């Protein structure tokens, strides 16, 4: 404090008006807690920081175009503005406006008079502007606190108290409607306050602005208070149903402290300002920082110091006795380093005082302290918002643009400097760039309205494009009925060849009952790697040892003799390492390729898949090929008792833990199902007694055209590019190998329609298999911040905004939901058949399930189980995830076979 002000009373006043950094940190923390209360459904009603949803869900991307009308309600007039956006990044909009002075009876009279006047202003404005348009969207700037229920609705009604008349309690009633015969039809699209407009007018595609701070409104508007808004994650705005994307929240932070949370920083001068206001005890934060009150705070400080006879000695201080004698604009002028002293003297002399040089200096210091405190408190509030955003988006550092408007920010550079520096100290992990707003109400409202129209069109395009992928209950019931029909055909001896669902007998006649004992070998062949296992089944459980072996590409695509010789070499290596060379153990062989099974240990390969093409194998018994290789290698310690696929192994693996497990389901890279069918229904195998496991091979469901009605253009594009076009059609709708490609084709269509990536060409999306199914699983994780979704897309070299991320997320959810529901329809046909087979009114059954899509995708299993309950209400189905169905399951098939033989 300069020597001129070294007076105990003045120092005390200045210290009272100065907040240390520790106290500002405390204020920031209190603001964050108040914000959380406002966002929570449980505490919103009692919250002082209201955190009102605005239903503004996007910032401009620069593609907005067209004519937009704005009606702006100000303190003493109405401003009507027409803005034309050209889709050029909103860089050069054309604007025409007109101001209409408001009659006294409209301001003070009934609500309908006010809104009739606004409607009249719109009519007069439009009458003077020729335009061929029949419909004009309108944005309405309503500078009062409102609880919106939609972008263009407040409470249960329409915009702004009813622009067509009627304003009960200042709430909304009806949208603006012009009289019949009027050339224009005006549709109110958006209602907003000036803070939201400030944010929007500063935002461009290259420089999105997601926070706005109004330090005090001006240019004739109603309030000179303070407010802020920011783009919050919609998931955290509990007062609305929307959970995707972001939504602008109007904090209404002027009421912060109305619960006495700021009592420890209030000075006697603040308390007097509050007591003399029209709303004592309310708007406490605003009364500390808003421009309407800063002049009065300075005035009360000067009155108190004059009473202590440390100011204006020799002057008649009675002239200070009138509230409002010092305006905030004067306070800002007095702060100035060069002109400030002269401005102070002029202002004081105009009041009739005879100030000394010391008086002018002390007044200047008090003005600076009051304004600096205002800036520091605004910084504490802004730091609270920035830290909240950083935390909610899961970021280590936040870089963000903040739109700023208001008399204080524009009136003196010192305010902005303090705001910037103190914000940096209070939120060091956040780098905020302050961007001055230009016409945040008029231009900002027009942009809000234009963005809303863009989103409406975007939503229409999205819904139209995704509609074929969204299956109704009736669609799924039809799929269920078709699956049942194909199952019946596949089981019949005469009709099997005409069915797309092969319904292959596995010759597995039972599931584990817990009495199985002994040591068994298992061989798991289903891809480029294969495993050899030893499985020890004892009374106290199952123990396993295994080793993975690689099949080189030249062996996969060479001769069958070389392939099976390689497999025998690996088995012998494993037995040698496990000290099993002298034992002849029963072996279960998991062979995950399409086969026609002719016995438990006899399976004829129908076709190779998964990149295998070894010659001399198709049409041959794979068990016999394995035995012949063992003979060539002179390996006699080999006793193959069962050959199964991974689906049957999954059922058997889970069956050991749950005797009710009579269904196996694989939903991973591919998909398949098996179940225990009554022998009397299996026309392709002799025998009537007991049950047999049927390997459905349901991935080919629909290959005969029965599912053509649900195939979309995207599915056809995926199918055409596969190595087996026209085959495995059901699998291509469900399994992990194909979902990413379906998503890619949908995204390409959205880019073509200029819905995604601002319609810019996206060469990277032309690359096949760029969009792996694992990305679907990650993108759909609960609570995953949009920033992280955006990062995933950017890792794929896709220039995605956060809005693009929301749309991509929706596409992924739509595609995976359909897959889960189709899987449920197929499973519903299986469980209903089992129930009817057994003559039960209610069936309780367990499904053993395996596959990365089911296990890893965050929602697939939930969606599948929910739809299954709806489609098969008379079946109680439990899902049990398999642990090593291919290895453990194959050994258990061998164990059950040995138990049966004994």
XYZ file of N, CA and C in Angstrom, residues 211-427:
651
model
N -17.336 -22.140 -22.556
C -17.634 -21.465 -21.290
C -17.912 -20.006 -21.617
N -18.851 -19.417 -20.891
C -19.082 -17.975 -21.031
C -19.194 -17.359 -19.647
N -18.677 -16.155 -19.540
C -18.720 -15.403 -18.291
C -19.184 -13.993 -18.619
N -20.282 -13.581 -18.004
C -20.771 -12.216 -18.175
C -20.504 -11.487 -16.874
N -19.636 -10.489 -16.930
C -19.250 -9.788 -15.706
C -20.225 -8.686 -15.343
N -21.026 -8.272 -16.287
C -22.113 -7.324 -16.055
C -22.658 -6.977 -17.418
N -23.953 -7.124 -17.591
C -24.519 -6.810 -18.906
C -24.633 -5.308 -19.063
N -24.730 -4.887 -20.302
C -24.797 -3.453 -20.587
C -25.589 -3.239 -21.856
N -25.440 -2.102 -22.483
C -26.181 -1.714 -23.690
C -27.688 -1.756 -23.455
N -28.125 -1.231 -22.300
C -29.557 -1.049 -22.072
C -30.299 -2.277 -21.650
N -29.613 -3.312 -21.211
C -30.342 -4.524 -20.836
C -30.824 -4.449 -19.403
N -31.596 -5.450 -19.036
C -32.314 -5.387 -17.769
C -31.393 -5.419 -16.565
N -30.415 -6.307 -16.572
C -29.626 -6.546 -15.385
C -28.211 -6.061 -15.575
N -27.571 -5.723 -14.460
C -26.136 -5.446 -14.494
C -25.450 -6.391 -13.528
N -25.894 -7.620 -13.514
C -25.356 -8.621 -12.602
C -24.256 -9.430 -13.243
N -24.145 -10.671 -12.828
C -23.110 -11.550 -13.361
C -23.688 -12.945 -13.530
N -23.136 -13.681 -14.466
C -23.603 -15.051 -14.692
C -22.549 -15.794 -15.501
N -22.738 -17.101 -15.585
C -21.834 -17.934 -16.378
C -22.602 -19.121 -16.918
N -22.047 -19.749 -17.916
C -22.611 -20.989 -18.443
C -21.460 -21.808 -19.011
N -21.678 -23.100 -19.192
C -20.635 -23.949 -19.772
C -21.257 -25.218 -20.325
N -20.512 -25.866 -21.219
C -20.958 -27.117 -21.824
C -20.594 -28.271 -20.885
N -21.609 -28.813 -20.217
C -21.409 -29.925 -19.284
C -21.684 -31.243 -19.991
N -21.100 -32.319 -19.470
C -21.434 -33.647 -19.968
C -22.904 -33.913 -19.617
N -23.727 -34.223 -20.614
C -25.166 -34.393 -20.387
C -25.439 -35.464 -19.333
N -24.574 -36.442 -19.246
C -24.735 -37.512 -18.267
C -24.801 -36.976 -16.848
N -24.132 -35.839 -16.595
C -24.060 -35.288 -15.248
C -25.160 -34.273 -14.959
N -25.943 -33.912 -15.981
C -27.046 -32.965 -15.780
C -28.285 -33.791 -15.446
N -28.462 -34.085 -14.184
C -29.461 -35.073 -13.783
C -30.898 -34.572 -13.930
N -31.090 -33.282 -14.124
C -32.447 -32.752 -14.252
C -33.041 -32.991 -15.630
N -32.255 -33.524 -16.563
C -32.779 -33.837 -17.893
C -32.580 -35.321 -18.162
N -33.357 -35.846 -19.089
C -33.270 -37.266 -19.414
C -32.096 -37.575 -20.332
N -31.634 -36.575 -21.077
C -30.556 -36.788 -22.042
C -29.285 -37.247 -21.332
N -28.657 -38.289 -21.856
C -27.426 -38.798 -21.237
C -26.260 -38.831 -22.214
N -26.490 -38.406 -23.450
C -25.426 -38.451 -24.452
C -25.002 -37.039 -24.815
N -23.733 -36.890 -25.130
C -23.248 -35.597 -25.597
C -23.094 -34.602 -24.463
N -23.253 -33.328 -24.803
C -23.091 -32.250 -23.837
C -24.290 -31.325 -23.882
N -24.457 -30.586 -22.824
C -25.533 -29.608 -22.766
C -25.021 -28.374 -22.030
N -25.365 -27.215 -22.564
C -24.988 -25.972 -21.903
C -25.823 -25.792 -20.639
N -25.142 -25.521 -19.538
C -25.808 -25.300 -18.253
C -25.642 -23.833 -17.872
N -26.753 -23.176 -17.569
C -26.769 -21.795 -17.103
C -26.639 -21.829 -15.576
N -25.484 -21.423 -15.045
C -25.227 -21.613 -13.614
C -26.125 -20.757 -12.732
N -26.507 -19.558 -13.193
C -27.202 -18.579 -12.344
C -26.427 -18.409 -11.037
N -25.128 -18.181 -11.171
C -24.279 -18.167 -9.983
C -24.391 -16.893 -9.154
N -25.184 -15.928 -9.621
C -25.389 -14.717 -8.827
C -25.950 -15.008 -7.444
N -26.669 -16.147 -7.301
C -27.272 -16.511 -6.009
C -26.329 -17.307 -5.118
N -25.112 -17.575 -5.601
C -24.128 -18.271 -4.774
C -23.908 -17.477 -3.481
N -23.985 -18.163 -2.353
C -23.804 -17.495 -1.066
C -25.098 -17.125 -0.387
N -26.249 -17.331 -1.038
C -27.531 -17.028 -0.392
C -27.782 -17.936 0.810
N -26.999 -19.015 0.906
C -27.095 -19.914 2.067
C -26.040 -19.576 3.116
N -25.525 -18.334 3.078
C -24.514 -17.828 4.026
C -23.128 -18.411 3.791
N -22.903 -19.048 2.621
C -21.594 -19.646 2.345
C -20.503 -18.606 2.154
N -20.880 -17.333 1.962
C -19.887 -16.284 1.752
C -19.808 -15.301 2.918
N -20.448 -15.646 4.035
C -20.498 -14.711 5.161
C -19.114 -14.307 5.661
N -18.142 -15.232 5.561
C -16.823 -14.933 6.123
C -16.004 -13.995 5.249
N -16.500 -13.625 4.067
C -15.755 -12.650 3.261
C -16.526 -11.338 3.106
N -17.709 -11.257 3.699
C -18.503 -10.037 3.583
C -17.934 -8.957 4.496
N -17.847 -7.756 3.964
C -17.408 -6.609 4.759
C -18.647 -5.854 5.256
N -18.470 -4.944 6.222
C -19.626 -4.118 6.645
C -20.227 -3.340 5.475
N -19.372 -2.979 4.487
C -19.874 -2.213 3.336
C -20.783 -3.101 2.472
N -20.397 -4.387 2.314
C -21.231 -5.322 1.551
C -22.570 -5.527 2.244
N -22.530 -5.613 3.561
C -23.761 -5.865 4.313
C -24.723 -4.693 4.192
N -24.175 -3.461 4.174
C -25.052 -2.298 4.021
C -25.657 -2.249 2.617
N -24.846 -2.587 1.608
C -25.367 -2.636 0.239
C -26.511 -3.642 0.159
N -26.338 -4.798 0.783
C -27.364 -5.834 0.761
C -28.632 -5.368 1.474
N -28.464 -4.754 2.648
C -29.636 -4.313 3.422
C -30.449 -3.265 2.681
N -29.790 -2.432 1.896
C -30.489 -1.357 1.186
C -31.043 -1.795 -0.169
N -30.725 -3.050 -0.558
C -31.187 -3.522 -1.865
C -32.656 -3.906 -1.816
N -33.219 -4.167 -2.978
C -34.633 -4.562 -3.048
C -34.841 -6.024 -2.684
N -33.746 -6.782 -2.529
C -33.856 -8.210 -2.217
C -32.801 -8.613 -1.188
N -32.910 -8.116 0.041
C -31.894 -8.419 1.056
C -31.718 -9.929 1.247
N -30.464 -10.353 1.380
C -30.166 -11.768 1.591
C -30.146 -12.594 0.326
N -30.445 -11.983 -0.798
C -30.479 -12.696 -2.077
C -29.395 -12.160 -3.009
N -29.012 -12.995 -3.940
C -28.015 -12.611 -4.951
C -26.732 -12.098 -4.289
N -26.238 -12.823 -3.287
C -25.093 -12.335 -2.510
C -23.815 -12.271 -3.353
N -23.577 -13.287 -4.193
C -22.381 -13.275 -5.029
C -22.450 -12.131 -6.032
N -23.633 -11.946 -6.615
C -23.781 -10.871 -7.595
C -23.530 -9.516 -6.963
N -23.916 -9.355 -5.705
C -23.723 -8.067 -5.032
C -22.261 -7.809 -4.675
N -21.420 -8.842 -4.776
C -19.986 -8.664 -4.560
C -19.247 -8.374 -5.857
N -19.819 -8.834 -6.992
C -19.066 -8.741 -8.250
C -19.794 -7.979 -9.355
N -21.101 -7.804 -9.273
C -21.860 -7.192 -10.360
C -21.677 -5.694 -10.434
N -21.683 -5.151 -11.637
C -21.412 -3.726 -11.818
C -22.501 -2.845 -11.217
N -23.688 -3.378 -11.032
C -24.765 -2.597 -10.438
C -24.428 -2.176 -9.010
N -23.554 -2.951 -8.351
C -23.329 -2.751 -6.918
C -21.953 -2.199 -6.579
N -20.996 -2.247 -7.495
C -19.631 -1.862 -7.138
C -19.532 -0.396 -6.741
N -20.262 0.474 -7.443
C -20.258 1.895 -7.072
C -20.766 2.107 -5.667
N -21.807 1.344 -5.297
C -22.373 1.484 -3.944
C -21.424 0.949 -2.881
N -20.681 -0.121 -3.199
C -19.700 -0.638 -2.232
C -18.633 0.416 -1.974
N -18.123 1.044 -3.054
C -17.138 2.114 -2.892
C -17.739 3.257 -2.079
N -18.965 3.624 -2.400
C -19.627 4.741 -1.716
C -19.748 4.471 -0.221
N -20.198 3.264 0.173
C -20.337 2.941 1.599
C -18.974 2.969 2.293
N -17.921 2.541 1.579
C -16.579 2.574 2.158
C -16.160 4.022 2.412
N -16.415 4.904 1.435
C -16.048 6.311 1.593
C -16.837 6.971 2.714
N -18.117 6.639 2.821
C -18.940 7.205 3.895
C -18.381 6.802 5.259
N -18.012 5.517 5.389
C -17.484 5.032 6.660
C -16.168 5.713 7.002
N -15.278 5.877 6.025
C -13.982 6.510 6.285
C -14.144 7.996 6.558
N -15.106 8.630 5.894
C -15.375 10.048 6.164
C -15.890 10.228 7.586
N -16.719 9.277 8.044
C -17.238 9.340 9.414
C -16.112 9.186 10.434
N -15.055 8.437 10.027
C -13.901 8.279 10.915
C -12.908 9.432 10.763
N -13.272 10.413 9.933
C -12.497 11.635 9.723
C -11.095 11.361 9.174
N -11.034 10.405 8.239
C -9.765 10.176 7.556
C -9.884 10.509 6.070
N -11.054 10.989 5.654
C -11.271 11.424 4.276
C -12.061 12.730 4.280
N -11.752 13.560 3.307
C -12.522 14.783 3.017
C -12.604 15.707 4.237
N -11.517 15.818 4.964
C -11.497 16.702 6.136
C -11.667 18.128 5.642
N -12.613 18.850 6.277
C -12.884 20.226 5.870
C -13.988 20.339 4.848
N -14.481 19.184 4.339
C -15.584 19.221 3.376
C -16.891 18.862 4.078
N -17.968 19.241 3.470
C -19.295 18.882 3.986
C -19.620 17.467 3.498
N -19.351 16.465 4.330
C -19.514 15.072 3.906
C -20.984 14.672 3.816
N -21.892 15.572 4.183
C -23.318 15.244 4.072
C -23.718 14.979 2.628
N -22.939 15.552 1.686
C -23.265 15.329 0.272
C -23.077 13.869 -0.121
N -22.357 13.092 0.711
C -22.184 11.664 0.434
C -23.384 10.843 0.891
N -24.339 11.476 1.499
C -25.426 10.729 2.136
C -26.440 10.131 1.198
N -26.308 10.352 -0.093
C -27.294 9.832 -1.036
C -26.741 8.611 -1.762
N -27.438 7.470 -1.643
C -27.020 6.244 -2.335
C -27.067 6.456 -3.849
N -26.098 5.857 -4.545
C -26.075 5.954 -6.002
C -25.357 7.173 -6.515
N -24.703 7.925 -5.607
C -23.997 9.115 -6.065
C -22.732 8.778 -6.845
N -22.233 7.539 -6.704
C -21.037 7.112 -7.425
C -21.391 5.923 -8.319
N -21.210 6.080 -9.602
C -21.562 5.033 -10.568
C -20.356 4.118 -10.832
N -20.665 2.899 -11.246
C -19.592 1.942 -11.524
C -18.688 2.432 -12.647
N -19.255 3.088 -13.638
C -18.425 3.608 -14.734
C -17.404 4.602 -14.218
N -17.810 5.412 -13.216
C -16.866 6.351 -12.610
C -15.766 5.608 -11.848
N -16.167 4.527 -11.172
C -15.195 3.709 -10.435
C -14.128 3.190 -11.388
N -14.555 2.694 -12.551
C -13.616 2.158 -13.533
C -12.695 3.250 -14.074
N -13.227 4.448 -14.254
C -12.404 5.560 -14.749
C -11.377 5.990 -13.708
N -11.781 5.995 -12.432
C -10.886 6.415 -11.350
C -9.719 5.441 -11.203
N -9.936 4.163 -11.565
C -8.879 3.156 -11.453
C -7.705 3.431 -12.375
N -7.918 4.163 -13.441
C -6.918 4.320 -14.489
C -5.651 4.968 -13.940
N -4.488 4.426 -14.339
C -3.203 4.925 -13.833
C -2.947 6.372 -14.241
N -3.261 6.729 -15.480
C -2.918 8.055 -15.993
C -3.991 9.090 -15.688
N -5.229 8.756 -15.996
C -6.327 9.712 -15.855
C -7.052 9.573 -14.531
N -6.753 8.516 -13.778
C -7.558 8.177 -12.615
C -7.642 9.254 -11.558
N -6.498 9.844 -11.218
C -6.509 10.870 -10.162
C -7.362 12.062 -10.575
N -7.237 12.446 -11.829
C -8.033 13.578 -12.311
C -9.515 13.234 -12.320
N -9.826 11.986 -12.726
C -11.225 11.547 -12.733
C -11.788 11.516 -11.314
N -10.957 11.083 -10.349
C -11.403 11.037 -8.954
C -11.725 12.447 -8.459
N -10.819 13.366 -8.748
C -11.044 14.746 -8.300
C -12.315 15.316 -8.925
N -12.487 15.076 -10.224
C -13.663 15.623 -10.906
C -14.951 15.039 -10.338
N -14.967 13.731 -10.084
C -16.171 13.093 -9.561
C -16.490 13.593 -8.167
N -15.451 13.747 -7.337
C -15.679 14.192 -5.956
C -16.098 15.649 -5.907
N -15.470 16.474 -6.738
C -15.846 17.894 -6.764
C -17.260 18.073 -7.285
N -17.671 17.206 -8.209
C -19.041 17.287 -8.733
C -20.071 17.023 -7.646
N -19.627 16.317 -6.599
C -20.525 16.049 -5.466
C -20.532 17.204 -4.466
N -19.634 18.163 -4.653
C -19.560 19.292 -3.721
C -18.471 19.139 -2.682
N -17.579 18.165 -2.872
C -16.472 17.949 -1.946
C -15.240 18.710 -2.409
N -14.311 18.944 -1.440
C -13.045 19.583 -1.786
C -11.932 18.585 -1.458
N -11.706 17.611 -2.338
C -10.762 16.546 -2.009
C -9.308 16.999 -2.108
N -8.495 16.490 -1.196
C -7.058 16.733 -1.257
C -6.431 15.696 -2.187
N -5.122 15.860 -2.472
C -4.413 14.875 -3.281
C -4.448 13.509 -2.604
N -4.306 13.557 -1.263
C -4.339 12.297 -0.505
C -5.712 11.653 -0.601
N -6.780 12.457 -0.508
C -8.147 11.920 -0.638
C -8.323 11.219 -1.983
N -7.853 11.876 -3.047
C -8.014 11.286 -4.394
C -7.256 9.975 -4.503
N -6.063 9.940 -3.909
C -5.275 8.706 -3.962
C -5.973 7.590 -3.206
N -6.502 7.923 -2.014
C -7.177 6.897 -1.220
C -8.456 6.398 -1.902
N -9.189 7.307 -2.516
C -10.393 6.906 -3.257
C -10.011 5.970 -4.406
N -8.913 6.324 -5.106
C -8.457 5.474 -6.203
C -8.099 4.075 -5.696
N -7.405 4.002 -4.559
C -7.031 2.709 -3.994
C -8.266 1.886 -3.619
N -9.260 2.530 -3.076
C -10.491 1.812 -2.694
C -11.218 1.309 -3.936
N -11.281 2.139 -4.980
C -11.916 1.701 -6.235
C -11.193 0.479 -6.793
N -9.859 0.524 -6.777
C -9.096 -0.624 -7.293
C -9.313 -1.872 -6.453
N -9.407 -1.708 -5.146
C -9.618 -2.871 -4.271
C -10.976 -3.511 -4.523
N -12.005 -2.683 -4.685
C -13.358 -3.206 -4.907
C -13.435 -3.938 -6.252
N -12.874 -3.323 -7.306
C -12.930 -3.943 -8.628
C -12.024 -5.171 -8.684
N -10.852 -5.100 -8.041
C -9.946 -6.260 -8.018
C -10.585 -7.432 -7.299
N -11.290 -7.150 -6.203
C -11.990 -8.236 -5.494
C -13.062 -8.841 -6.386
N -13.782 -7.992 -7.115
C -14.803 -8.497 -8.037
C -14.168 -9.431 -9.063
N -13.031 -9.016 -9.642
C -12.361 -9.844 -10.652
C -11.856 -11.139 -10.033
N -11.312 -11.076 -8.817
C -10.780 -12.270 -8.160
C -11.897 -13.264 -7.839
N -13.045 -12.762 -7.400
C -14.166 -13.660 -7.114
C -14.718 -14.281 -8.400
N -14.773 -13.494 -9.470
C -15.164 -14.068 -10.765
C -14.175 -15.156 -11.171
N -12.887 -14.911 -10.909
C -11.863 -15.898 -11.235
C -12.058 -17.172 -10.427
N -12.445 -17.045 -9.158
C -12.701 -18.234 -8.329
C -13.866 -19.041 -8.897
N -14.909 -18.329 -9.339
C -16.041 -19.030 -9.958
C -15.651 -19.684 -11.267
N -14.884 -18.966 -12.092
C -14.445 -19.523 -13.375
C -13.527 -20.719 -13.147
N -12.625 -20.627 -12.171
C -11.731 -21.750 -11.861
C -12.529 -22.971 -11.426
N -13.618 -22.738 -10.676
C -14.476 -23.859 -10.260
C -15.077 -24.554 -11.478
N -15.543 -23.771 -12.447
C -16.123 -24.348 -13.667
C -15.068 -25.114 -14.452
N -13.893 -24.519 -14.621
C -12.844 -25.171 -15.405
C -12.396 -26.475 -14.747
N -12.222 -26.463 -13.432
C -11.811 -27.685 -12.729
C -12.897 -28.743 -12.811
N -14.152 -28.307 -12.738
C -15.257 -29.272 -12.865
C -15.242 -29.910 -14.252
N -15.064 -29.101 -15.293
C -15.034 -29.630 -16.664
C -13.874 -30.615 -16.820
N -12.696 -30.216 -16.340
C -11.515 -31.083 -16.476
C -11.757 -32.425 -15.789
N -12.303 -32.379 -14.597
C -12.544 -33.621 -13.851
C -13.608 -34.475 -14.539
N -14.710 -33.852 -14.997
C -15.818 -34.625 -15.584
C -15.423 -35.239 -16.926
N -14.442 -34.660 -17.598
C -13.991 -35.204 -18.884
C -12.782 -36.131 -18.733
N -12.325 -36.303 -17.496
C -11.228 -37.236 -17.252
C -9.915 -36.792 -17.860
N -9.661 -35.463 -17.831
C -8.455 -34.925 -18.460
C -7.407 -34.552 -17.415
N -6.153 -34.747 -17.772
C -5.080 -34.266 -16.908
C -4.929 -32.756 -17.044
N -5.066 -32.263 -18.278
C -4.997 -30.828 -18.518
C -6.157 -30.432 -19.427
N -6.654 -29.238 -19.193
C -7.765 -28.727 -19.997
C -7.312 -27.466 -20.709
N -7.522 -27.436 -22.028
C -7.310 -26.216 -22.801
C -8.667 -25.799 -23.344
N -9.077 -24.572 -23.058
C -10.460 -24.202 -23.360
C -10.553 -22.703 -23.615
N -11.513 -22.318 -24.438
C -11.799 -20.907 -24.695
C -12.984 -20.457 -23.865
N -12.863 -19.268 -23.295
C -13.905 -18.704 -22.437
C -14.371 -17.391 -23.041
N -15.633 -17.315 -23.414
C -16.195 -16.065 -23.928
C -16.492 -15.140 -22.749
N -16.125 -13.875 -22.876
C -16.338 -12.913 -21.794
C -17.019 -11.676 -22.350
N -17.999 -11.182 -21.605
C -18.678 -9.946 -21.980
C -19.006 -9.193 -20.704
N -19.311 -7.914 -20.861
C -19.769 -7.151 -19.719
C -18.996 -5.874 -19.505
N -19.638 -4.981 -18.796
C -19.119 -3.645 -18.556
C -17.769 -3.684 -17.841
N -17.625 -4.566 -16.857
C -16.383 -4.602 -16.087
C -15.222 -5.084 -16.943
N -15.459 -6.163 -17.708
C -14.380 -6.729 -18.528
C -13.958 -5.745 -19.616
N -14.941 -5.128 -20.253
C -14.620 -4.205 -21.340
C -14.203 -2.838 -20.825
N -14.659 -2.502 -19.603
C -14.455 -1.144 -19.097
C -13.064 -0.862 -18.598
N -12.317 -1.898 -18.196
C -10.961 -1.653 -17.697
C -10.112 -2.894 -17.881
N -8.934 -2.706 -18.482
C -8.064 -3.850 -18.768
C -7.616 -4.553 -17.501
N -7.531 -3.816 -16.373
C -7.064 -4.412 -15.118
C -7.968 -5.548 -14.685
N -9.289 -5.418 -14.919
C -10.228 -6.472 -14.528
C -9.883 -7.775 -15.256
N -9.680 -7.689 -16.588
C -9.351 -8.876 -17.366
C -8.024 -9.482 -16.973
N -7.037 -8.636 -16.650
C -5.722 -9.145 -16.243
C -5.818 -9.937 -14.945
N -6.578 -9.414 -13.982
C -6.744 -10.118 -12.704
C -7.525 -11.408 -12.920
N -8.583 -11.311 -13.717
C -9.397 -12.498 -14.004
C -8.536 -13.613 -14.592
N -7.696 -13.277 -15.560
C -6.848 -14.269 -16.226
C -5.809 -14.841 -15.259
N -5.106 -13.964 -14.542
C -4.001 -14.437 -13.700
C -4.500 -15.225 -12.488
N -5.553 -14.765 -11.839
C -6.045 -15.474 -10.650
C -6.666 -16.818 -11.044
N -7.337 -16.848 -12.182
C -7.877 -18.136 -12.666
C -6.742 -19.129 -12.860
N -5.622 -18.677 -13.434
C -4.469 -19.543 -13.639
C -3.890 -20.059 -12.330
N -3.898 -19.221 -11.304
C -3.381 -19.646 -9.994
C -4.306 -20.645 -9.318
N -5.607 -20.461 -9.491
C -6.584 -21.317 -8.809
C -6.829 -22.626 -9.560
N -6.588 -22.633 -10.851
C -6.792 -23.858 -11.650
C -5.588 -24.040 -12.570
